[in-house]
């Protein structure tokens, strides 16, 4: 790999970022990669053929650093270097200002994947070092914003106005990259808290392995004064003067200071004035190796910086030589394997800590013992694999096993979508990879918005071919296009199973765009989007508008969370449907939810289902008998009508329910379509839809009134009509003695229509569609129907003798399970070691789990045989989550299975279904179950 790294500081200058970048460069080179470094010039530096110094502005250096801007002259220089040095695979920026911006722009110009390491607390730096922090931060923000869009949403936080301006630049720079690396979890959390939505990976910086060769942790004796060492810039934010004061107050304690900086003079003055010359020594600037030598001879590293360092390279160096650390900032604890922290940020607290160490040397011995075995962990070589993985993700470089004559181009997809963008991107990428392009027979191009697992395949010169949804599909199609056959079986991509330990370690799904987040990706390709998530990890962060959600990608995790005591709520949905069913069970929470579930579940119990099944079978038989022979019908419309009639008839069978059933037929389809739009829109926009809102409220009122009138009549008659409303009216809760009010019953009846009709109609439609495409399945089903049902009507008791029909229903429910379900955590929600903040949406996708090759072999094949008695594996059964799990599991699951089976038996026992040729069935995601757009078919009697 050839990596172009862009940093605003020359590696010859002093600083943690420079040290970290140099170590990473060497680590990558040692692993066989090539690195070209683009930096600000440093006149004192020795020439290096792999370092390109950009042109500085003709203004004085700031803090000793030349200032570089992303000028045209620099762009031309970078372009010439890119051309001269051969193809660049990754641009990796490591700072926030001119050089990094120039790198970011070069990446975009050349269509090269862009990785950014965010590691500088520019906010703290400006506040500590600038005489006028506010105007400085504002000016930098405005300048930065000229080149880098600051369009993301940055939530308000308790910080100064100067810090907030500085964070616009830090987060804006991160937001511009395809992948972000943060050296520590706490800094990644800060990036997230400042609105960064790009995928962030926490990868620690590392100490250059070469520096550690031959070094063994020093074995010190405990005699003599406590010997402290300080390594780093002598500047205010590092709190050198406070350290001198703390050492002064501690008897039997010495300090050796290595480094240079603007506080040198003040430090000398303080030492002379307080007569500390025999205890505190300033050594000036030394090499990194000399610094490590000094550490090896000391008792502890003094590192009292507070609220400034994201990691502190010297902390890693101390760990590498087995040296304990005395520090102040709690955020640094994750980078200090063994150390002692001052109680607070005051000099008193620091002095107290030093005194403690002087008084009890066994503390130091304990810390040193704790460091045993830790020293290798901070080597740079330990981090390289993780960095390369981020490069790989950025490049969305999926099919590594492709034949040699297939070239894979692509960069991490950005906001815009569609084929045109894919082709444009291909041209831009190809400009820097012309040699690979020329020798390829097929070109695979990353499709925007579909990280890795979704690609467009085309023959060289022929433009775009087919859009594939799965990695396996991509490989097969690419090989087909290349005119070869796959030589090896297509491998399943890796699924990382490691649970995140901090919020920041949770990966964010790629493809978010400003304001809308992932909504666009999810709306344009819901199956592609959800099935790409498990490859990112067990928990994946997504953003739908301003709502942050955490998708649980394994069934075990989902069970763990949904079976725990965690409480969830659905305030958005409740508000969106308040006019029609705002008090129904699925939007209630806590004890109210539990009570309501208890009260309505008897109405859907299997004992009562037997009664509903009679009505459902009658409706299905007379519907099937009335279908037109030889004419074109849309089976999707038919499924909707049939299911709607069936659900309303099972709600209330009594004759006086006729007008309510008519009202349901008239208004429920439109109201259902609005529920989806209303829930997706932010409340402000929802309120702006004046005409739609008026219609919505009026229809909702009529529907509630019609259902309410029937409920009132049921109460008056006090009879059991063997239907859902009778069951609800007559139920008394055994624990509380409570009964459902009319309003409750109206809410629940409408929820059953809302939750049941669309999902059952879609699944029934999919079953018919799959059967119409697969003669093998159709014939087997016809055989079973003929022997069990014969030429007469379907009866509920037939179902028990039709195992194959049951297998086809189960496979339909697997293949076309709901693509999304979400509820918000009512309180902070611990999952493993991570705590998900209260209010976050916790999401799961049955479609995603049920298309995951870990639980279902060959998941993209519709195969009812996977459910026969011999094949049905426990893993697969456990991973069937179409009806949810735990305390909010669907109450209508048995009813749904029954209705889908009865409707299908009634249709297929009478008719052969032939799809209208040329019609392409699309999966629409307007509901939580994907729905066939339309199913035009002709029917022939069997
Ligand atoms: C094939 C069709 C259906 C599917 C795929 C389906 C799926 C689901 C899912 C995934 C949930 C949410 C689980 C969660 O949030 O954890 C749910 C909840 C629910 N479903 Fe269904 N459902 C279907 C049909 C029905 C029918 C026909 C009814 C009623 C007659 C129904 C009644 C309910 C109710 C009342 C809830 C809310 C339970 C609660 O919040 O405690 N569903 N359903």
CSV table of C-alpha atoms in Angstrom, one decimal, residues 121-124 126-127 133-134 137-138 154 157-170 194:
chain,number,residue,atom,x,y,z
A,121,UNK,CA,-7.1,19.2,21.6
A,122,UNK,CA,-6.8,22.4,19.6
A,123,UNK,CA,-9.5,23.9,21.9
A,124,UNK,CA,-7.3,23.4,25.0
A,126,UNK,CA,-5.8,27.8,22.0
A,127,UNK,CA,-7.2,28.4,25.5
A,133,UNK,CA,-8.6,32.7,22.8
A,134,UNK,CA,-12.0,33.7,21.6
A,137,UNK,CA,-10.6,30.3,17.8
A,138,UNK,CA,-13.2,32.2,15.8
A,154,UNK,CA,-22.7,20.0,16.8
A,157,UNK,CA,-22.0,21.3,25.5
A,158,UNK,CA,-20.8,23.0,28.7
A,159,UNK,CA,-17.7,24.6,27.2
A,160,UNK,CA,-16.4,28.1,26.5
A,161,UNK,CA,-17.3,29.9,23.3
A,162,UNK,CA,-13.6,29.7,22.3
A,163,UNK,CA,-13.6,26.0,22.8
A,164,UNK,CA,-16.8,25.6,20.8
A,165,UNK,CA,-15.3,27.5,17.9
A,166,UNK,CA,-12.2,25.3,18.0
A,167,UNK,CA,-14.3,22.2,18.1
A,168,UNK,CA,-16.0,23.2,14.8
A,169,UNK,CA,-12.6,22.8,13.2
A,170,UNK,CA,-11.7,19.6,15.0
A,194,UNK,CA,-19.3,17.2,19.1
